[in-house]
Amino acid sequence: MTLSLRELSVSFRDPAGGALPALGPISFEVAEQQFVCVVGPTGCGKSTLIRVLAGLLPPSSGAALCDGEAIDRPMRQFAIMFQDANLMPWRTVLDNIALPLEIAGVSRPTRYEVVRALLPQLHLESFELAYPAALSGGMEQRVALGRVLVQQPKVVLLDEPFGALDALTRENLGRLLLRLRRRYVQTIVMVTHDINEAALLADRVIVMSRGPGRLVADVSVDLPRPRRHDMIYHQAFLKLTKRIRASIDDLSA
Amino acid sequence: MGKVRLDESRHREMAAGLEVSLRRLAPFLTIACLLLLWQWISSRGIISHILVPPPADVYQAFIDSLADGTLLKHTVITLEEMLYGLLLGVGIGLAIGYAIAKAPILENILSPVIVAFQSTPIVAYAPLLVIWFGSGIASKIVTTAVIVFFPTLVNTIVGIRSVSPNLRDLMRSLKAGRWQIFRHLEAPSALPVILAGLKTSTTLAVIGAVVGEFVSQGSGLGYLVTSARNLYDTPLVVVAVLAMTAISLTLYGIVAYVEWRFLVWQRRASA
């Protein structure tokens, strides 16, 4: 599925009744099966962008389209992952991952079978009956990732999914994401503020400016796949991240 | 050296174990001490037996009232009033609480009535309820329902309003329907708070039923208290009062058990 933003903008109402511009106007396209990372300073409207694409927030003007159809409600075949793992504390790992299937009306034996097949890839096979309170931050996000994959989405929206984790856990999850993507190829839009992470994972990095968020750079990442973590020491990678970095620095200059 | 340390740690473990068992034992020790004090006061004749009957007299009154069926009869009646009252009050509290949580305008509409009811002592308007609902079981059920309604209402509102907005977004993105959102998100999320309210409600239910029985005589443990008092049968008064305590504690225990049984995830979280 292709996504396109056309002169999309969002503004919120401030308590006094005025409009607070939060995003845009911004336009770009995301091609089928492309992995796009959106980077930018805090307050540039990255999360707002994800919420619009998820159909959770209507745009104030312009449009977000999916295969030409306006996104005006949560779309089928879209899955979203939040910065907070957002698990239900009263559900076990198994039932948290199975939630989307349960809501779609899949029978219990079938959904457990599907989830159990997925658990080893998430390194969660020995935790299926654990409650979220017993999990580490990285494990919680792997459960959240499982809840995305179980939907077999065509479009995955990730709102700083690894933002609250330590550096090594982030790396591991990034690798896991790439490995899983190879198996279930999807269009991915991921918001992050980590330039290295963006350049290492994505096909393309979009840089946004602060409030209201506008597109200031659109950098395609032509590093070979599969990506390996040691690529961050390569000349090509350094050149790329320098470029991204420079476009962000231009903003504050 | 190593052995000494081992002994030391074992000693510490034993001391900790002793402390735990002492802490569990403490409430029972309190009860035992009170009973002894009670026995001592009445046996020394410090206070008249009519005012404070000795434990033996109370025990005799308990056996007698059990044998002739009066205790059981009145206990069952009070229990019945309480259970119907709980069902009615908690049911309405849950429904209105949910409605208010979902549509805040309802709070503005309903709050004058609710606040007026809550701030007026139930004992004061219980006679009115008897006038409206008759001197039978209905007025006691309504008294109980009125008194348990408020904690249920407040806890339901708090429980539903504190549902995580991020989880609501998740449910929306999964295209969950209204019923699914209620069943998979709102109900389990609000359950701990609602059960806490229910614990308060069960102890209040005894008050409701007994107040009803005081106001309109006829039957029930409240009636047993007043009729025994009129005959200066203090031991029977004490028996009736202790029966209320027993009912209240039992119901509280049942709710606490349900809480423990269904909120497994919370138990794990605190461990």
Coordinates of C-alpha atoms in Angstrom, one line a residue:
Chain A
M1 CA 0.0 0.0 0.0
T2 CA 1.2 3.5 -0.8
L3 CA 0.7 6.4 1.5
S4 CA 0.6 10.0 0.5
L5 CA 0.3 13.2 2.5
R6 CA -1.1 16.2 0.5
E7 CA -0.6 19.6 2.1
L8 CA -1.6 18.0 5.4
S9 CA -1.8 20.2 8.4
V10 CA -3.1 19.8 12.0
S11 CA -3.7 22.5 14.5
F12 CA -5.1 22.2 18.0
R13 CA -7.3 24.6 19.8
D14 CA -5.7 26.4 22.7
P15 CA -7.8 27.1 25.8
A16 CA -8.4 30.7 24.7
G17 CA -10.0 29.4 21.5
G18 CA -7.1 30.2 19.2
A19 CA -5.5 27.7 16.9
L20 CA -2.1 26.1 17.8
P21 CA -0.4 24.9 14.6
A22 CA 1.1 21.5 15.3
L23 CA 2.0 20.0 12.0
G24 CA 2.5 21.0 8.4
P25 CA 1.5 21.8 5.8
I26 CA 3.5 18.8 4.8
S27 CA 3.5 16.6 1.7
F28 CA 5.3 13.4 0.8
E29 CA 4.7 9.9 -0.5
V30 CA 5.6 6.6 0.9
A31 CA 6.0 3.9 -1.7
E32 CA 4.7 0.3 -1.3
Q33 CA 6.9 -1.7 1.1
Q34 CA 9.2 1.3 1.7
F35 CA 10.6 1.8 5.2
V36 CA 10.5 5.5 6.0
C37 CA 11.9 7.1 9.2
V38 CA 10.8 10.5 10.3
V39 CA 13.3 12.4 12.5
G40 CA 13.1 15.8 14.0
P41 CA 13.4 17.8 17.2
T42 CA 10.9 17.3 20.0
G43 CA 7.6 19.2 19.3
C44 CA 7.9 19.0 15.5
G45 CA 4.6 17.0 15.3
K46 CA 6.0 13.6 14.6
S47 CA 3.6 11.8 16.9
T48 CA 0.7 13.9 15.5
L49 CA 1.7 12.7 12.0
I50 CA 1.5 9.1 13.1
R51 CA -1.9 9.7 14.8
V52 CA -3.2 11.1 11.5
L53 CA -1.9 8.2 9.5
A54 CA -3.4 5.8 12.1
G55 CA -6.8 7.5 11.6
L56 CA -7.0 8.5 15.2
L57 CA -6.8 12.2 14.5
P58 CA -8.5 14.1 11.7
P59 CA -6.3 16.5 9.7
S60 CA -7.3 20.2 10.0
S61 CA -6.7 20.7 6.3
G62 CA -5.2 18.7 3.4
A63 CA -5.4 15.0 3.4
A64 CA -3.6 11.7 4.2
L65 CA -4.4 9.1 1.6
C66 CA -3.9 5.4 1.5
D67 CA -3.9 4.0 -2.1
G68 CA -5.8 7.2 -3.0
E69 CA -8.5 6.8 -0.3
A70 CA -8.7 9.4 2.4
I71 CA -7.7 8.1 5.9
D72 CA -10.6 9.3 8.0
R73 CA -10.8 6.5 10.5
P74 CA -8.5 3.6 11.6
M75 CA -7.8 1.7 8.4
R76 CA -7.9 -2.1 8.0
Q77 CA -4.5 -3.6 7.5
F78 CA -2.8 -0.8 9.5
A79 CA -1.1 -1.5 12.8
I80 CA 0.3 1.0 15.2
M81 CA 3.0 0.7 17.9
F82 CA 3.4 3.3 20.6
Q83 CA 6.3 4.6 22.6
D84 CA 4.8 3.1 25.7
A85 CA 4.3 -0.7 25.1
N86 CA 0.7 -0.1 26.0
L87 CA 0.0 -3.6 27.2
M88 CA -3.1 -4.6 29.2
P89 CA -1.7 -5.4 32.7
W90 CA -4.5 -8.0 33.3
R91 CA -3.6 -10.0 30.2
T92 CA -0.8 -12.5 29.9
V93 CA 1.8 -12.1 27.1
L94 CA -0.1 -14.7 25.1
D95 CA -3.5 -12.8 25.5
N96 CA -1.9 -9.4 24.9
I97 CA -0.5 -10.5 21.6
A98 CA -3.7 -12.3 20.7
L99 CA -5.9 -9.2 21.4
P100 CA -6.2 -8.0 17.8
L101 CA -7.3 -11.6 16.8
E102 CA -9.8 -11.8 19.6
I103 CA -11.3 -8.5 18.5
A104 CA -11.5 -9.7 14.9
G105 CA -13.5 -12.7 16.2
V106 CA -10.8 -15.4 15.7
S107 CA -11.6 -18.5 17.9
R108 CA -9.4 -19.1 21.0
P109 CA -7.6 -22.3 19.7
T110 CA -6.7 -20.6 16.4
R111 CA -5.4 -17.4 17.9
Y112 CA -3.3 -19.2 20.5
E113 CA -1.9 -21.3 17.7
V114 CA -1.0 -18.3 15.6
V115 CA 0.6 -16.5 18.6
R116 CA 2.5 -19.5 19.8
A117 CA 4.1 -19.8 16.3
L118 CA 5.2 -16.2 16.6
L119 CA 6.6 -16.3 20.1
P120 CA 10.0 -17.9 19.3
Q121 CA 10.8 -15.1 16.7
L122 CA 10.2 -12.6 19.5
H123 CA 12.2 -14.6 22.0
L124 CA 9.2 -14.8 24.3
E125 CA 8.5 -18.5 24.1
S126 CA 9.1 -19.1 27.9
F127 CA 7.0 -16.1 28.9
E128 CA 3.6 -16.8 27.3
L129 CA 1.8 -16.9 30.7
A130 CA 3.7 -14.0 32.3
Y131 CA 1.9 -10.7 33.1
P132 CA 3.4 -7.4 31.8
A133 CA 4.4 -6.4 35.4
A134 CA 7.0 -9.2 35.3
L135 CA 8.6 -8.1 32.0
S136 CA 11.5 -5.7 31.3
G137 CA 11.0 -2.7 29.0
G138 CA 12.5 -4.5 26.0
M139 CA 10.3 -7.6 26.5
E140 CA 7.3 -5.4 26.8
Q141 CA 8.1 -3.8 23.4
R142 CA 8.6 -7.2 21.9
V143 CA 5.1 -8.2 23.1
A144 CA 3.8 -4.9 21.5
L145 CA 5.7 -5.8 18.3
G146 CA 4.1 -9.3 18.4
R147 CA 0.7 -7.6 18.7
V148 CA 1.5 -5.7 15.5
L149 CA 2.7 -8.7 13.6
V150 CA -0.2 -10.9 14.5
Q151 CA -2.5 -8.5 12.5
Q152 CA -0.5 -9.2 9.4
P153 CA -0.6 -5.5 8.5
K154 CA 0.2 -4.0 5.1
V155 CA 1.2 -0.7 6.8
V156 CA 3.0 -0.5 10.2
L157 CA 3.1 2.8 12.0
L158 CA 5.7 3.1 14.8
D159 CA 5.7 6.1 17.1
E160 CA 9.2 6.1 18.8
P161 CA 8.7 2.5 19.7
F162 CA 12.2 2.1 21.2
G163 CA 12.4 5.6 22.7
A164 CA 12.1 4.6 26.3
L165 CA 14.7 1.8 26.1
D166 CA 18.4 1.7 26.8
A167 CA 20.9 1.8 23.9
L168 CA 21.7 -1.9 23.7
T169 CA 18.0 -3.0 24.0
R170 CA 17.2 -0.5 21.2
E171 CA 19.8 -2.1 19.0
N172 CA 18.5 -5.5 19.6
L173 CA 14.9 -4.5 18.9
G174 CA 16.0 -2.7 15.7
R175 CA 17.7 -5.8 14.5
L176 CA 14.6 -7.8 15.4
L177 CA 12.5 -5.4 13.5
L178 CA 14.6 -5.7 10.3
R179 CA 14.6 -9.5 10.5
L180 CA 10.9 -9.6 10.9
R181 CA 10.4 -7.1 8.2
R182 CA 12.2 -9.4 5.7
R183 CA 9.7 -12.1 6.5
Y184 CA 6.6 -10.0 6.5
V185 CA 7.4 -7.2 4.1
Q186 CA 5.4 -4.1 4.9
T187 CA 5.2 -0.4 4.3
I188 CA 6.7 1.1 7.5
V189 CA 6.6 4.7 8.8
M190 CA 8.6 5.1 12.0
V191 CA 9.1 8.2 14.1
T192 CA 12.4 8.5 16.0
H193 CA 14.8 11.1 17.3
D194 CA 17.8 8.8 16.9
I195 CA 19.6 9.6 13.6
N196 CA 21.7 6.5 13.7
E197 CA 18.7 4.3 14.3
A198 CA 16.9 6.0 11.4
A199 CA 19.7 5.6 9.0
L200 CA 20.4 2.1 9.9
L201 CA 16.8 0.9 9.6
A202 CA 15.2 2.9 6.9
D203 CA 15.2 3.2 3.1
R204 CA 14.5 6.9 3.4
V205 CA 14.8 9.5 6.2
I206 CA 12.5 12.5 6.3
V207 CA 13.6 15.4 8.5
M208 CA 11.0 17.7 10.0
S209 CA 11.3 21.1 11.4
R210 CA 9.9 22.3 14.7
G211 CA 6.4 23.7 15.2
P212 CA 4.6 23.5 13.1
G213 CA 6.4 20.5 11.6
R214 CA 7.4 20.9 7.9
L215 CA 9.6 18.7 5.7
V216 CA 13.1 20.1 5.5
A217 CA 15.0 17.2 4.0
D218 CA 14.3 13.9 2.3
V219 CA 17.3 11.7 2.3
S220 CA 17.3 8.3 0.6
V221 CA 19.5 5.7 2.4
D222 CA 21.3 3.6 -0.2
L223 CA 23.1 1.3 2.1
P224 CA 23.0 -2.4 1.1
R225 CA 20.6 -4.8 2.8
P226 CA 20.7 -6.8 5.0
R227 CA 21.9 -4.0 7.3
R228 CA 24.4 -5.0 9.9
H229 CA 25.1 -3.0 13.0
D230 CA 28.8 -2.5 12.2
M231 CA 27.8 -0.4 9.2
I232 CA 27.6 2.6 11.5
Y233 CA 31.4 2.8 11.2
H234 CA 31.4 2.8 7.4
Q235 CA 32.2 6.0 5.4
A236 CA 29.0 5.9 3.5
F237 CA 27.0 5.7 6.7
L238 CA 28.9 8.5 8.4
K239 CA 28.4 10.7 5.3
L240 CA 24.7 10.0 5.4
T241 CA 24.2 10.7 9.1
K242 CA 26.3 13.9 8.8
R243 CA 23.9 15.1 6.0
I244 CA 20.9 14.3 8.2
R245 CA 22.5 16.0 11.1
A246 CA 23.4 19.1 9.1
S247 CA 19.8 19.5 8.0
I248 CA 18.6 19.4 11.6
D249 CA 21.3 21.8 12.7
D250 CA 20.3 24.2 9.9
L251 CA 17.0 24.5 11.7
S252 CA 18.4 25.7 14.9
A253 CA 20.9 28.0 13.2
Chain B
M1 CA 34.0 -18.1 59.6
G2 CA 31.6 -19.4 56.9
K3 CA 29.8 -21.4 59.4
V4 CA 29.3 -18.5 61.7
R5 CA 27.9 -16.5 58.9
L6 CA 25.5 -19.3 58.0
D7 CA 24.3 -19.6 61.5
E8 CA 23.9 -15.8 61.7
S9 CA 21.8 -15.8 58.5
R10 CA 19.7 -18.7 59.7
H11 CA 19.2 -16.9 62.9
R12 CA 18.0 -13.8 61.1
E13 CA 15.7 -15.9 59.0
M14 CA 14.1 -17.5 62.1
A15 CA 13.7 -14.1 63.7
A16 CA 12.0 -12.8 60.6
G17 CA 9.7 -15.9 60.6
L18 CA 8.8 -15.4 64.2
E19 CA 8.0 -11.7 63.5
V20 CA 5.7 -12.7 60.7
S21 CA 3.8 -15.3 62.7
L22 CA 3.6 -12.9 65.7
R23 CA 2.1 -10.3 63.4
R24 CA -0.5 -12.8 62.1
L25 CA -1.3 -13.8 65.7
A26 CA -1.6 -10.3 67.1
P27 CA -5.3 -9.7 66.1
F28 CA -6.3 -13.0 67.8
L29 CA -4.4 -12.0 70.9
T30 CA -6.3 -8.7 71.0
I31 CA -9.6 -10.6 70.8
A32 CA -8.5 -13.0 73.5
C33 CA -7.4 -10.1 75.8
L34 CA -10.7 -8.3 75.3
L35 CA -12.6 -11.5 76.2
L36 CA -10.5 -12.0 79.3
L37 CA -11.1 -8.3 80.3
W38 CA -14.8 -8.7 79.7
Q39 CA -15.0 -11.9 81.8
W40 CA -12.9 -10.2 84.6
I41 CA -15.1 -7.1 84.7
S42 CA -18.4 -9.0 84.9
S43 CA -17.1 -11.6 87.4
R44 CA -15.8 -9.0 89.8
G45 CA -19.2 -7.3 89.7
I46 CA -17.6 -4.0 88.8
I47 CA -20.5 -3.3 86.4
S48 CA -24.0 -4.7 86.7
H49 CA -24.7 -7.9 84.7
I50 CA -27.7 -6.1 83.1
L51 CA -25.3 -3.6 81.6
V52 CA -22.5 -5.9 80.8
P53 CA -23.5 -9.6 80.8
P54 CA -20.7 -12.0 81.4
P55 CA -19.5 -14.0 78.3
A56 CA -21.1 -17.2 79.7
D57 CA -24.5 -15.6 79.7
V58 CA -24.1 -14.4 76.2
Y59 CA -23.0 -17.9 75.2
Q60 CA -26.1 -19.3 76.8
A61 CA -28.3 -16.7 75.0
F62 CA -26.6 -17.7 71.8
I63 CA -27.3 -21.4 72.4
D64 CA -30.9 -20.7 73.4
S65 CA -31.7 -18.4 70.5
L66 CA -30.1 -20.9 68.1
A67 CA -32.1 -23.8 69.6
D68 CA -35.5 -22.1 69.3
G69 CA -34.7 -20.8 65.8
T70 CA -35.1 -17.1 66.5
L71 CA -31.4 -16.2 65.8
L72 CA -31.4 -18.1 62.5
K73 CA -34.8 -16.7 61.4
H74 CA -33.8 -13.1 62.0
T75 CA -30.3 -13.5 60.6
V76 CA -31.8 -15.0 57.4
I77 CA -34.2 -12.1 57.1
T78 CA -31.5 -9.4 57.5
L79 CA -29.3 -11.3 55.1
E80 CA -32.0 -11.4 52.5
E81 CA -32.7 -7.6 52.9
M82 CA -29.0 -6.9 52.5
L83 CA -28.4 -9.1 49.5
Y84 CA -31.4 -7.7 47.6
G85 CA -30.4 -4.2 48.7
L86 CA -26.8 -4.8 47.5
L87 CA -28.0 -6.2 44.2
L88 CA -30.3 -3.2 43.6
G89 CA -28.0 -0.5 44.9
V90 CA -24.8 -1.8 43.3
G91 CA -26.6 -2.5 40.0
I92 CA -28.0 1.0 39.8
G93 CA -24.7 2.5 41.0
L94 CA -22.8 0.6 38.3
A95 CA -25.2 1.7 35.6
I96 CA -25.5 5.3 36.5
G97 CA -21.7 5.5 37.3
Y98 CA -20.9 4.2 33.8
A99 CA -23.3 6.6 32.2
I100 CA -21.8 9.5 34.1
A101 CA -18.3 8.5 33.2
K102 CA -19.2 8.3 29.5
A103 CA -21.3 11.5 29.4
P104 CA -20.1 14.1 31.9
I105 CA -23.1 16.3 31.3
L106 CA -25.1 13.7 33.3
E107 CA -23.0 14.5 36.3
N108 CA -24.2 18.1 36.3
I109 CA -27.8 16.9 35.8
L110 CA -27.8 14.3 38.6
S111 CA -25.4 15.7 41.1
P112 CA -28.0 17.8 43.1
V113 CA -30.0 14.7 43.8
I114 CA -27.1 12.4 44.5
V115 CA -25.3 14.9 46.8
A116 CA -28.5 15.7 48.7
F117 CA -29.1 12.0 49.3
Q118 CA -25.5 11.4 50.3
S119 CA -25.2 14.3 52.7
T120 CA -28.5 13.6 54.6
P121 CA -28.2 11.0 57.3
I122 CA -29.9 7.8 56.2
V123 CA -31.4 7.5 59.7
A124 CA -33.3 10.7 59.2
Y125 CA -35.1 9.8 56.0
A126 CA -35.5 6.1 56.6
P127 CA -39.0 6.7 58.1
L128 CA -39.9 8.4 54.8
L129 CA -38.8 5.3 52.9
V130 CA -41.0 3.2 55.2
I131 CA -44.0 5.5 54.4
W132 CA -43.3 5.1 50.7
F133 CA -42.4 1.5 50.5
G134 CA -44.4 0.0 53.4
S135 CA -43.3 -1.7 56.6
G136 CA -42.4 -5.0 54.8
I137 CA -39.1 -6.1 53.3
A138 CA -39.3 -3.5 50.5
S139 CA -38.4 -0.5 52.6
K140 CA -35.4 -2.3 54.1
I141 CA -34.2 -3.3 50.7
V142 CA -34.5 0.3 49.5
T143 CA -32.7 1.6 52.6
T144 CA -29.8 -0.8 52.0
A145 CA -29.8 0.1 48.3
V146 CA -29.6 3.8 49.0
I147 CA -26.7 3.4 51.3
V148 CA -24.6 1.1 49.1
F149 CA -25.4 3.1 45.9
F150 CA -23.0 6.0 46.6
P151 CA -19.6 4.2 47.0
T152 CA -20.4 2.0 44.0
L153 CA -21.3 5.1 41.9
V154 CA -18.1 7.0 42.9
N155 CA -15.8 4.0 42.3
T156 CA -17.4 3.2 39.0
I157 CA -16.9 6.8 37.8
V158 CA -13.3 6.8 39.0
G159 CA -12.6 3.4 37.5
I160 CA -14.0 4.1 34.1
R161 CA -12.5 7.6 33.9
S162 CA -9.0 6.3 34.7
V163 CA -8.9 3.9 31.8
S164 CA -5.7 4.6 29.9
P165 CA -6.3 6.9 26.9
N166 CA -3.5 5.1 25.1
L167 CA -5.3 1.8 25.4
R168 CA -8.4 3.5 24.2
D169 CA -6.4 4.6 21.1
L170 CA -5.2 1.0 20.7
M171 CA -8.7 -0.4 20.8
R172 CA -9.9 2.2 18.3
S173 CA -7.0 1.3 16.0
L174 CA -8.0 -2.3 16.2
K175 CA -11.5 -1.2 15.2
A176 CA -13.1 -2.6 18.4
G177 CA -16.8 -2.0 18.8
R178 CA -18.4 -0.3 21.8
W179 CA -19.2 -3.6 23.5
Q180 CA -15.7 -5.0 22.9
I181 CA -14.2 -1.8 24.3
F182 CA -16.4 -2.3 27.4
R183 CA -15.6 -6.0 27.7
H184 CA -11.9 -6.0 26.9
L185 CA -10.8 -2.6 28.2
E186 CA -13.2 -0.7 30.5
A187 CA -14.5 -3.5 32.6
P188 CA -11.2 -5.2 33.5
S189 CA -9.5 -1.8 33.9
A190 CA -12.1 -0.5 36.3
L191 CA -12.6 -3.8 38.2
P192 CA -10.0 -3.2 41.0
V193 CA -11.5 0.1 41.9
I194 CA -15.1 -1.2 41.7
L195 CA -14.3 -4.2 43.9
A196 CA -12.7 -1.8 46.4
G197 CA -16.0 0.1 46.4
L198 CA -17.9 -3.2 46.8
K199 CA -16.0 -4.0 49.9
T200 CA -17.1 -0.7 51.5
S201 CA -20.7 -1.3 50.2
T202 CA -21.0 -4.7 51.9
T203 CA -20.2 -3.3 55.3
L204 CA -22.6 -0.4 54.7
A205 CA -25.3 -2.8 53.7
V206 CA -25.6 -4.1 57.2
I207 CA -26.1 -0.6 58.4
G208 CA -28.8 0.0 55.8
A209 CA -30.8 -3.2 56.6
V210 CA -30.5 -2.7 60.4
V211 CA -31.6 1.0 60.2
G212 CA -34.6 -0.1 58.2
E213 CA -35.4 -2.7 60.8
F214 CA -35.1 -0.2 63.7
V215 CA -37.5 2.2 61.9
S216 CA -40.1 -0.3 60.9
Q217 CA -40.4 -3.1 63.4
G218 CA -41.3 -6.7 62.6
S219 CA -38.3 -8.9 62.0
G220 CA -34.6 -9.1 61.4
L221 CA -31.5 -8.6 63.6
G222 CA -32.3 -4.9 64.1
Y223 CA -35.8 -5.9 65.4
L224 CA -34.2 -8.6 67.6
V225 CA -32.0 -5.9 69.2
T226 CA -34.9 -3.6 70.0
S227 CA -37.2 -6.3 71.3
A228 CA -34.5 -7.9 73.5
R229 CA -33.6 -4.4 74.8
N230 CA -37.3 -3.8 75.8
L231 CA -37.1 -7.0 77.8
Y232 CA -33.8 -6.0 79.4
D233 CA -32.4 -9.2 77.8
T234 CA -28.9 -7.7 77.3
P235 CA -27.2 -11.1 76.5
L236 CA -29.6 -11.5 73.5
V237 CA -28.8 -7.9 72.4
V238 CA -25.1 -8.8 72.4
V239 CA -25.8 -12.0 70.4
A240 CA -27.8 -10.0 67.8
V241 CA -25.0 -7.4 67.5
L242 CA -22.3 -10.1 67.1
A243 CA -24.5 -11.8 64.4
M244 CA -24.4 -8.5 62.4
T245 CA -20.6 -8.4 62.8
A246 CA -20.4 -11.9 61.6
I247 CA -22.6 -11.2 58.5
S248 CA -20.6 -8.1 57.7
L249 CA -17.2 -9.8 58.0
T250 CA -18.4 -12.8 56.0
L251 CA -19.6 -10.7 53.1
Y252 CA -16.4 -8.6 53.2
G253 CA -14.4 -11.8 53.2
I254 CA -16.3 -13.1 50.1
V255 CA -15.6 -9.9 48.2
A256 CA -11.9 -9.9 49.3
Y257 CA -11.7 -13.5 48.1
V258 CA -13.2 -12.6 44.7
E259 CA -10.7 -9.7 44.5
W260 CA -7.8 -12.1 45.3
R261 CA -9.1 -14.7 42.9
F262 CA -9.7 -12.4 39.9
L263 CA -7.0 -9.9 40.2
V264 CA -4.2 -12.4 39.8
W265 CA -2.3 -9.9 37.7
Q266 CA -2.2 -7.4 40.5
R267 CA -1.0 -10.0 42.9
R268 CA 1.9 -10.9 40.6
A269 CA 2.7 -7.2 40.2
S270 CA 3.1 -6.5 43.9
A271 CA 5.1 -9.7 44.5

